[in-house]
């Protein structure tokens, strides 16, 4: 991809904080990864979950457009968002909630 196209398509960080939502998080991640904006990085910040969140997200670990961060203790939503911000490098950031699921394939979170 040429540099001009990259400059016209800035990186968007999608940070999804979650806590004990293993039953919903995959739907939120799929929704974020299926957005029409191609230049994005989805980061799930697991806020010390005690459920199967880590296992549910394992199939996404090898994707270049996905990060998983697990906090050792629950910091709350604001703390998890702040932790996610430490790993951002994009021109824009959005924080959809972990139960977000868009049913329209052309709808964008950003």
XYZ file of N, CA, C and O in Angstrom:
440
model
N 0.831 -1.164 0.000
C 0.000 0.000 0.000
C 0.885 1.239 0.000
O 1.855 1.316 0.728
N 0.538 2.233 -0.812
C 1.377 3.407 -0.879
C 1.134 4.335 0.304
O 0.113 4.291 0.975
N 2.118 5.209 0.555
C 2.075 6.071 1.730
C 0.901 7.043 1.677
O 0.268 7.319 2.694
N 0.569 7.554 0.494
C -0.550 8.487 0.372
C -1.857 7.828 0.819
O -2.645 8.415 1.551
N -2.069 6.576 0.404
C -3.287 5.865 0.795
C -3.326 5.634 2.303
O -4.362 5.751 2.940
N -2.163 5.321 2.898
C -2.102 5.122 4.341
C -2.433 6.405 5.093
O -3.115 6.375 6.112
N -1.947 7.551 4.604
C -2.225 8.821 5.257
C -3.694 9.189 5.157
O -4.246 9.842 6.031
N -4.364 8.767 4.096
C -5.772 9.040 3.916
C -6.636 8.030 4.685
O -7.836 8.214 4.788
N -6.027 6.983 5.196
C -6.746 5.932 5.923
C -6.116 5.748 7.298
O -5.441 4.758 7.551
N -6.322 6.697 8.198
C -5.666 6.600 9.510
C -6.142 5.399 10.310
O -7.266 4.929 10.148
N -5.257 4.929 11.173
C -5.571 3.810 12.051
C -6.587 4.237 13.101
O -6.469 5.301 13.705
N -7.587 3.397 13.315
C -8.577 3.604 14.361
C -8.440 2.470 15.366
O -8.481 1.298 14.996
N -8.243 2.838 16.628
C -8.178 1.847 17.704
C -9.573 1.653 18.279
O -10.242 2.627 18.649
N -10.008 0.407 18.333
C -11.289 0.044 18.929
C -10.961 -0.721 20.206
O -10.480 -1.846 20.148
N -11.188 -0.085 21.343
C -10.856 -0.675 22.637
C -12.145 -1.136 23.300
O -13.060 -0.334 23.522
N -12.203 -2.424 23.609
C -13.399 -2.999 24.216
C -13.059 -3.492 25.623
O -12.451 -4.548 25.784
N -13.424 -2.724 26.650
C -13.222 -3.219 28.011
C -14.302 -4.252 28.336
O -15.451 -4.112 27.907
N -13.920 -5.289 29.075
C -14.904 -6.316 29.425
C -14.586 -6.913 30.781
O -13.417 -6.962 31.198
N -15.627 -7.363 31.452
C -15.472 -8.049 32.740
C -16.580 -9.096 32.856
O -17.767 -8.751 32.887
N -16.167 -10.358 32.872
C -17.101 -11.485 33.028
C -18.238 -11.457 32.006
O -19.406 -11.661 32.353
N -17.893 -11.253 30.755
C -18.887 -11.255 29.677
C -18.494 -12.257 28.579
O -18.654 -11.975 27.392
N -18.002 -13.392 28.986
C -17.592 -14.407 28.012
C -18.729 -14.767 27.071
O -18.495 -15.068 25.905
N -19.940 -14.711 27.553
C -21.111 -15.073 26.755
C -21.462 -14.003 25.715
O -22.258 -14.262 24.820
N -20.865 -12.808 25.802
C -21.180 -11.722 24.871
C -19.976 -11.187 24.098
O -20.141 -10.600 23.027
N -18.770 -11.356 24.621
C -17.601 -10.670 24.074
C -17.277 -11.056 22.640
O -16.869 -10.211 21.846
N -17.456 -12.306 22.282
C -17.116 -12.696 20.909
C -17.996 -11.964 19.898
O -17.529 -11.567 18.835
N -19.244 -11.765 20.218
C -20.145 -11.044 19.330
C -19.658 -9.594 19.150
O -19.674 -9.054 18.047
N -19.203 -8.977 20.222
C -18.697 -7.609 20.156
C -17.422 -7.538 19.319
O -17.249 -6.627 18.503
N -16.530 -8.513 19.499
C -15.277 -8.543 18.734
C -15.565 -8.755 17.251
O -15.017 -8.053 16.395
N -16.414 -9.707 16.936
C -16.769 -9.946 15.527
C -17.365 -8.695 14.908
O -17.037 -8.332 13.778
N -18.244 -8.034 15.624
C -18.869 -6.817 15.124
C -17.811 -5.752 14.835
O -17.849 -5.093 13.793
N -16.850 -5.591 15.732
C -15.787 -4.601 15.537
C -14.896 -4.976 14.358
O -14.526 -4.122 13.547
N -14.555 -6.262 14.235
C -13.679 -6.697 13.139
C -14.368 -6.663 11.783
O -13.701 -6.614 10.755
N -15.680 -6.664 11.771
C -16.431 -6.647 10.511
C -16.798 -5.242 10.056
O -17.504 -5.082 9.060
N -16.301 -4.233 10.748
C -16.585 -2.856 10.338
C -15.999 -2.595 8.955
O -15.010 -3.198 8.552
N -16.606 -1.682 8.224
C -16.153 -1.408 6.856
C -14.843 -0.636 6.820
O -14.164 -0.661 5.805
N -14.477 0.031 7.900
C -13.192 0.723 7.946
C -12.102 -0.317 8.124
O -12.043 -1.022 9.119
N -11.223 -0.438 7.137
C -10.252 -1.540 7.117
C -9.072 -1.322 8.055
O -8.488 -2.272 8.566
N -8.661 -0.081 8.279
C -7.441 0.194 9.032
C -7.788 0.405 10.503
O -7.908 1.530 10.977
N -7.942 -0.707 11.218
C -8.349 -0.655 12.602
C -7.636 -1.732 13.406
O -7.179 -2.723 12.869
N -7.567 -1.478 14.700
C -7.001 -2.448 15.627
C -7.996 -2.618 16.763
O -8.348 -1.647 17.437
N -8.452 -3.840 16.961
C -9.397 -4.144 18.029
C -8.607 -4.669 19.223
O -7.859 -5.639 19.098
N -8.772 -4.007 20.357
C -8.095 -4.427 21.583
C -9.144 -4.698 22.648
O -9.921 -3.807 22.999
N -9.164 -5.921 23.143
C -10.039 -6.268 24.262
C -9.210 -6.161 25.532
O -8.137 -6.762 25.637
N -9.706 -5.380 26.486
C -9.070 -5.283 27.797
C -9.942 -6.068 28.768
O -11.037 -5.655 29.120
N -9.446 -7.239 29.146
C -10.144 -8.128 30.078
C -9.850 -7.627 31.485
O -8.736 -7.751 31.985
N -10.845 -7.060 32.100
C -10.695 -6.394 33.392
C -10.787 -7.385 34.559
O -11.665 -7.286 35.421
N -9.877 -8.367 34.560
C -9.804 -9.347 35.641
C -10.960 -10.327 35.682
O -11.377 -10.762 36.753
N -11.464 -10.703 34.509
C -12.605 -11.628 34.448
C -12.299 -12.949 35.144
O -11.171 -13.440 35.111
N -13.338 -13.541 35.727
C -13.244 -14.835 36.393
C -13.945 -15.916 35.573
O -14.138 -17.028 36.056
N -14.365 -15.585 34.358
C -15.096 -16.539 33.526
C -14.216 -17.033 32.378
O -12.998 -17.011 32.476
N -14.801 -17.437 31.291
C -14.085 -18.035 30.165
C -13.726 -17.032 29.067
O -13.500 -17.415 27.918
N -13.644 -15.758 29.401
C -13.353 -14.722 28.401
C -12.078 -15.034 27.621
O -12.069 -14.973 26.391
N -11.010 -15.367 28.297
C -9.729 -15.646 27.629
C -9.868 -16.803 26.636
O -9.384 -16.716 25.511
N -10.524 -17.861 27.025
C -10.704 -19.024 26.143
C -11.567 -18.671 24.938
O -11.266 -19.054 23.821
N -12.634 -17.925 25.164
C -13.542 -17.551 24.073
C -12.815 -16.727 23.008
O -13.075 -16.879 21.812
N -11.867 -15.891 23.429
C -11.169 -15.013 22.488
C -9.923 -15.641 21.870
O -9.334 -15.070 20.956
N -9.510 -16.809 22.337
C -8.296 -17.462 21.846
C -8.212 -17.568 20.320
O -7.131 -17.381 19.753
N -9.300 -17.839 19.601
C -9.189 -17.932 18.138
C -8.745 -16.635 17.454
O -8.300 -16.662 16.307
N -8.811 -15.515 18.145
C -8.445 -14.228 17.550
C -7.000 -13.818 17.848
O -6.494 -12.861 17.270
N -6.318 -14.509 18.734
C -4.995 -14.099 19.199
C -3.963 -13.928 18.090
O -3.082 -13.087 18.197
N -4.050 -14.699 17.044
C -3.046 -14.643 15.975
C -3.333 -13.572 14.925
O -2.525 -13.335 14.042
N -4.458 -12.921 15.005
C -4.819 -11.887 14.033
C -3.981 -10.637 14.256
O -3.796 -10.195 15.387
N -3.519 -10.052 13.174
C -2.727 -8.822 13.258
C -3.568 -7.627 13.691
O -3.033 -6.645 14.208
N -4.872 -7.707 13.510
C -5.753 -6.580 13.844
C -6.480 -6.785 15.176
O -7.516 -6.183 15.432
N -5.901 -7.631 16.046
C -6.530 -7.936 17.334
C -5.483 -8.019 18.436
O -4.423 -8.614 18.260
N -5.788 -7.421 19.578
C -4.962 -7.540 20.787
C -5.842 -7.971 21.952
O -7.002 -7.546 22.042
N -5.267 -8.762 22.841
C -5.958 -9.153 24.070
C -5.057 -8.784 25.239
O -3.894 -9.183 25.288
N -5.590 -7.994 26.152
C -4.855 -7.591 27.350
C -5.669 -8.060 28.549
O -6.856 -7.744 28.656
N -5.037 -8.827 29.435
C -5.739 -9.280 30.633
C -5.137 -8.612 31.852
O -3.941 -8.736 32.126
N -5.977 -7.875 32.575
C -5.552 -7.234 33.812
C -5.653 -8.244 34.946
O -6.596 -9.032 34.997
N -4.712 -8.216 35.867
C -4.692 -9.202 36.949
C -5.783 -8.958 37.988
O -6.143 -9.871 38.722
N -6.290 -7.740 38.020
C -7.387 -7.449 38.936
C -8.361 -6.483 38.280
O -8.009 -5.792 37.336
N -9.558 -6.462 38.797
C -10.595 -5.605 38.252
C -10.316 -4.153 38.627
O -10.234 -3.816 39.803
N -10.175 -3.298 37.600
C -9.931 -1.873 37.822
C -11.164 -1.027 37.551
O -11.133 0.183 37.740
N -12.211 -1.653 37.062
C -13.405 -0.910 36.674
C -13.299 -0.449 35.229
O -12.233 -0.491 34.613
N -14.409 0.012 34.699
C -14.449 0.391 33.290
C -13.431 1.472 32.941
O -12.711 1.359 31.948
N -13.362 2.522 33.746
C -12.427 3.619 33.456
C -10.980 3.131 33.494
O -10.170 3.481 32.623
N -10.643 2.305 34.482
C -9.291 1.767 34.576
C -8.939 0.885 33.396
O -7.821 0.938 32.870
N -9.893 0.069 32.956
C -9.655 -0.798 31.796
C -9.479 0.034 30.529
O -8.618 -0.263 29.694
N -10.266 1.076 30.372
C -10.112 1.960 29.208
C -8.748 2.634 29.228
O -8.068 2.715 28.195
N -8.339 3.120 30.385
C -7.029 3.758 30.492
C -5.904 2.781 30.171
O -4.926 3.144 29.516
N -6.036 1.538 30.627
C -5.033 0.518 30.302
C -4.982 0.306 28.790
O -3.906 0.198 28.200
N -6.132 0.239 28.148
C -6.179 0.084 26.693
C -5.535 1.242 25.963
O -4.873 1.064 24.938
N -5.719 2.457 26.478
C -5.128 3.639 25.851
C -3.601 3.577 25.814
O -2.978 4.153 24.927
N -3.009 2.870 26.770
C -1.550 2.738 26.789
C -1.027 1.994 25.567
O 0.152 2.095 25.232
N -1.896 1.235 24.897
C -1.484 0.424 23.754
C -1.987 0.973 22.422
O -1.937 0.290 21.423
N -2.492 2.194 22.422
C -3.021 2.771 21.185
C -1.948 3.527 20.436
O -0.998 4.040 21.014
N -2.151 3.595 19.138
C -1.236 4.335 18.284
C -2.002 4.961 17.123
O -1.415 5.478 16.209
N -3.298 4.859 17.171
C -4.114 5.317 16.061
C -4.431 6.802 16.123
O -4.200 7.469 17.121
N -5.006 7.281 15.046
C -5.416 8.679 14.951
C -6.739 8.904 15.675
O -7.076 10.034 16.005
N -7.486 7.831 15.918
C -8.774 7.930 16.594
C -8.959 6.699 17.470
O -8.413 5.634 17.197
N -9.753 6.873 18.524
C -10.037 5.784 19.459
C -11.533 5.761 19.711
O -12.164 6.809 19.838
N -12.085 4.559 19.794
C -13.482 4.407 20.173
C -13.585 3.302 21.216
O -12.752 2.391 21.242
N -14.604 3.401 22.074
C -14.793 2.466 23.175
C -16.190 1.853 23.127
O -17.039 2.194 23.948
N -16.454 0.933 22.214
C -17.760 0.268 22.271
C -17.807 -0.621 23.511
O -16.776 -1.052 24.017
N -18.990 -0.875 24.010
C -19.118 -1.735 25.186
C -19.049 -3.202 24.770
O -19.267 -3.545 23.608
N -18.751 -4.069 25.718
C -18.503 -5.481 25.405
C -19.748 -6.235 24.975
O -19.657 -7.367 24.523
N -20.904 -5.643 25.089
C -22.122 -6.305 24.634
C -22.646 -5.693 23.341
O -23.756 -5.933 22.939
N -21.814 -4.880 22.668
C -22.201 -4.256 21.402
C -22.290 -5.304 20.310
O -21.394 -6.116 20.135
N -23.358 -5.253 19.578
C -23.494 -6.086 18.386
C -24.346 -5.322 17.391
O -25.485 -4.979 17.680
N -23.764 -5.048 16.258
C -24.487 -4.323 15.229
C -25.061 -5.334 14.240
O -24.353 -6.202 13.762
N -26.315 -5.209 13.946
C -26.951 -6.170 13.052
C -26.876 -5.740 11.604
O -27.065 -6.560 10.718
N -26.573 -4.476 11.341
C -26.473 -4.024 9.963
C -25.023 -4.116 9.516
O -24.157 -3.480 10.101
N -24.737 -4.884 8.481
C -23.341 -5.105 8.100
C -22.622 -3.848 7.626
O -21.412 -3.803 7.624
N -23.342 -2.810 7.242
C -22.674 -1.594 6.782
C -22.549 -0.542 7.875
O -22.021 0.517 7.646
N -23.033 -0.829 9.071
C -22.926 0.128 10.173
C -21.519 0.124 10.730
O -20.907 -0.922 10.889
N -21.031 1.278 11.041
C -19.696 1.407 11.594
C -19.757 1.936 13.017
O -20.604 2.742 13.355
N -18.832 1.468 13.829
C -18.688 1.983 15.184
C -17.922 3.288 15.181
O -17.962 4.039 16.121
N -17.139 3.509 14.137
C -16.284 4.695 14.079
C -16.756 5.655 13.036
O -17.500 5.344 12.173
